[in-house]
PDB file of C-alpha atoms in Angstrom:
ATOM      1  CA  MET A1364      87.891 100.134  74.211  1.00 96.00           C
ATOM      2  CA  ILE A1365      91.630 100.721  73.783  1.00 98.00           C
ATOM      3  CA  THR A1366      93.282 104.085  73.163  1.00 98.00           C
ATOM      4  CA  GLU A1367      96.500 104.099  71.168  1.00 98.00           C
ATOM      5  CA  HIS A1368      98.769 106.991  72.201  1.00 98.00           C
ATOM      6  CA  ALA A1369     101.727 108.204  70.141  1.00 98.00           C
ATOM      7  CA  LEU A1370     103.815 111.365  70.301  1.00 98.00           C
ATOM      8  CA  LEU A1371     104.999 111.935  66.737  1.00 98.00           C
ATOM      9  CA  PRO A1372     108.257 113.940  66.476  1.00 98.00           C
ATOM     10  CA  ILE A1373     108.291 115.370  62.945  1.00 98.00           C
ATOM     11  CA  ILE A1374     111.482 116.552  61.263  1.00 98.00           C
ATOM     12  CA  HIS A1375     111.637 120.362  61.593  1.00 97.00           C
ATOM     13  CA  GLY A1376     110.370 122.120  58.484  1.00 98.00           C
ATOM     14  CA  ARG A1377     108.318 119.128  57.274  1.00 98.00           C
ATOM     15  CA  GLU A1378     105.226 119.704  59.381  1.00 98.00           C
ATOM     16  CA  ASP A1379     103.028 120.898  56.485  1.00 98.00           C
ATOM     17  CA  GLU A1380     104.040 117.894  54.356  1.00 98.00           C
ATOM     18  CA  PHE A1381     103.267 115.589  57.266  1.00 98.00           C
ATOM     19  CA  GLU A1382      99.802 117.080  57.775  1.00 98.00           C
ATOM     20  CA  THR A1383      99.030 116.686  54.074  1.00 98.00           C
ATOM     21  CA  ALA A1384     100.167 113.048  54.113  1.00 98.00           C
ATOM     22  CA  PHE A1385      98.208 112.374  57.295  1.00 98.00           C
ATOM     23  CA  ARG A1386      95.007 113.624  55.659  1.00 98.00           C
ATOM     24  CA  GLU A1387      95.389 110.770  53.171  1.00 97.00           C
ATOM     25  CA  ALA A1388      96.585 108.229  55.754  1.00 98.00           C
ATOM     26  CA  ARG A1389      93.597 108.754  58.044  1.00 97.00           C
ATOM     27  CA  PHE A1390      91.341 107.161  55.423  1.00 97.00           C
ATOM     28  CA  ILE A1391      93.514 104.046  55.506  1.00 97.00           C
ATOM     29  CA  ILE A1392      93.329 103.541  59.260  1.00 97.00           C
ATOM     30  CA  SER A1393      89.661 104.463  59.529  1.00 97.00           C
ATOM     31  CA  ALA A1394      88.737 101.616  57.159  1.00 97.00           C
ATOM     32  CA  ILE A1395      90.199  98.948  59.465  1.00 97.00           C
ATOM     33  CA  PRO A1396      87.620  96.843  61.325  1.00 97.00           C
ATOM     34  CA  GLY A1397      87.651  97.784  65.004  1.00 98.00           C
ATOM     35  CA  PHE A1398      88.685 101.406  64.373  1.00 98.00           C
ATOM     36  CA  ARG A1399      86.486 103.849  66.297  1.00 98.00           C
ATOM     37  CA  ASN A1400      87.982 107.330  66.142  1.00 98.00           C
ATOM     38  CA  LEU A1401      91.188 109.333  65.962  1.00 98.00           C
ATOM     39  CA  SER A1402      92.487 112.767  66.784  1.00 98.00           C
ATOM     40  CA  LEU A1403      95.730 114.433  65.749  1.00 98.00           C
ATOM     41  CA  SER A1404      96.851 117.490  67.722  1.00 98.00           C
ATOM     42  CA  ARG A1405      99.883 119.732  67.297  1.00 98.00           C
ATOM     43  CA  SER A1406     101.889 120.933  70.297  1.00 98.00           C
ATOM     44  CA  VAL A1407     101.772 124.653  70.967  1.00 98.00           C
ATOM     45  CA  GLU A1408     105.141 124.668  72.747  1.00 98.00           C
ATOM     46  CA  SER A1409     106.913 122.277  70.357  1.00 98.00           C
ATOM     47  CA  PRO A1410     105.201 122.684  66.952  1.00 98.00           C
ATOM     48  CA  ASN A1411     107.018 119.729  65.396  1.00 98.00           C
ATOM     49  CA  ILE A1412     105.480 117.311  67.949  1.00 98.00           C
ATOM     50  CA  TYR A1413     102.028 115.842  67.300  1.00 98.00           C
ATOM     51  CA  LEU A1414      99.817 113.789  69.583  1.00 98.00           C
ATOM     52  CA  LEU A1415      97.975 110.944  67.870  1.00 98.00           C
ATOM     53  CA  LEU A1416      95.139 109.254  69.753  1.00 98.00           C
ATOM     54  CA  VAL A1417      93.334 106.355  68.094  1.00 98.00           C
ATOM     55  CA  GLU A1418      90.419 104.512  69.635  1.00 98.00           C
ATOM     56  CA  TRP A1419      90.089 100.805  68.881  1.00 98.00           C
ATOM     57  CA  GLU A1420      87.509  98.232  69.899  1.00 98.00           C
ATOM     58  CA  ARG A1421      90.255  95.779  70.945  1.00 98.00           C
ATOM     59  CA  LEU A1422      94.053  95.829  71.138  1.00 97.00           C
ATOM     60  CA  GLU A1423      94.275  93.238  68.350  1.00 97.00           C
ATOM     61  CA  ASP A1424      92.413  95.547  65.967  1.00 97.00           C
ATOM     62  CA  HIS A1425      95.512  97.725  66.005  1.00 97.00           C
ATOM     63  CA  THR A1426      98.322  95.250  66.605  1.00 97.00           C
ATOM     64  CA  VAL A1427      97.077  92.518  64.268  1.00 96.00           C
ATOM     65  CA  ARG A1428      94.302  93.711  61.962  1.00 95.00           C
ATOM     66  CA  PHE A1429      96.024  96.990  61.105  1.00 97.00           C
ATOM     67  CA  ARG A1430      99.739  96.416  61.574  1.00 96.00           C
ATOM     68  CA  GLN A1431      99.699  93.047  59.794  1.00 95.00           C
ATOM     69  CA  SER A1432      97.520  94.229  56.909  1.00 95.00           C
ATOM     70  CA  PRO A1433      98.634  95.356  53.434  1.00 94.00           C
ATOM     71  CA  ASP A1434      97.081  98.737  54.313  1.00 95.00           C
ATOM     72  CA  TYR A1435      99.777  99.249  56.936  1.00 96.00           C
ATOM     73  CA  ASP A1436     102.411  99.206  54.190  1.00 96.00           C
ATOM     74  CA  ARG A1437     100.746 102.244  52.593  1.00 96.00           C
ATOM     75  CA  TRP A1438     100.410 103.970  55.995  1.00 97.00           C
ATOM     76  CA  ARG A1439     104.115 103.408  56.625  1.00 97.00           C
ATOM     77  CA  GLU A1440     105.020 104.680  53.143  1.00 97.00           C
ATOM     78  CA  LEU A1441     103.024 107.870  53.686  1.00 98.00           C
ATOM     79  CA  LEU A1442     104.159 108.726  57.218  1.00 98.00           C
ATOM     80  CA  HIS A1443     107.193 106.949  58.640  1.00 97.00           C
ATOM     81  CA  HIS A1444     109.816 109.036  56.805  1.00 98.00           C
ATOM     82  CA  PHE A1445     108.671 112.159  58.696  1.00 98.00           C
ATOM     83  CA  TYR A1446     109.565 110.829  62.176  1.00 98.00           C
ATOM     84  CA  GLU A1447     112.826 111.665  63.931  1.00 97.00           C
ATOM     85  CA  PRO A1448     113.213 109.753  66.171  1.00 97.00           C
ATOM     86  CA  PHE A1449     110.656 107.029  65.589  1.00 96.00           C
ATOM     87  CA  PRO A1450     107.710 107.412  68.000  1.00 97.00           C
ATOM     88  CA  VAL A1451     106.856 105.165  70.900  1.00 93.00           C
ATOM     89  CA  VAL A1452     103.302 103.820  70.661  1.00 96.00           C
ATOM     90  CA  GLU A1453     101.467 102.708  73.787  1.00 98.00           C
ATOM     91  CA  HIS A1454      97.965 101.422  74.417  1.00 98.00           C
ATOM     92  CA  TYR A1455      95.674 102.509  77.252  1.00 98.00           C
ATOM     93  CA  GLN A1456      92.484 101.178  78.751  1.00 97.00           C
ATOM     94  CA  ALA A1457      90.178 103.403  80.792  1.00 95.00           C
ATOM     95  CA  VAL A1458      90.009 102.674  84.500  1.00 96.00           C
ATOM     96  CA  LEU A1459      87.472 105.361  85.547  1.00 94.00           C
TER      97      LEU A1459
END
């Protein structure tokens, strides 16, 4: 299993809009083969920063199946205009 990790810096004042858009976007990502689970958390100290964790069966489920799919275009349309700056996405594999 692979865990995708992204800190999402949302433009101040647009947090509610982002959460509404993400409610729709989660159905897009969850339909991708290899998707297992996701969580979205909001920072207490910095309320415009969100932590997105997505569990995938394999790295390629995210990097190829999702990011190279037509569904990714809709995901991008819904969410990418909220980020400032654009988030760094990294992938993790459990060691313990």
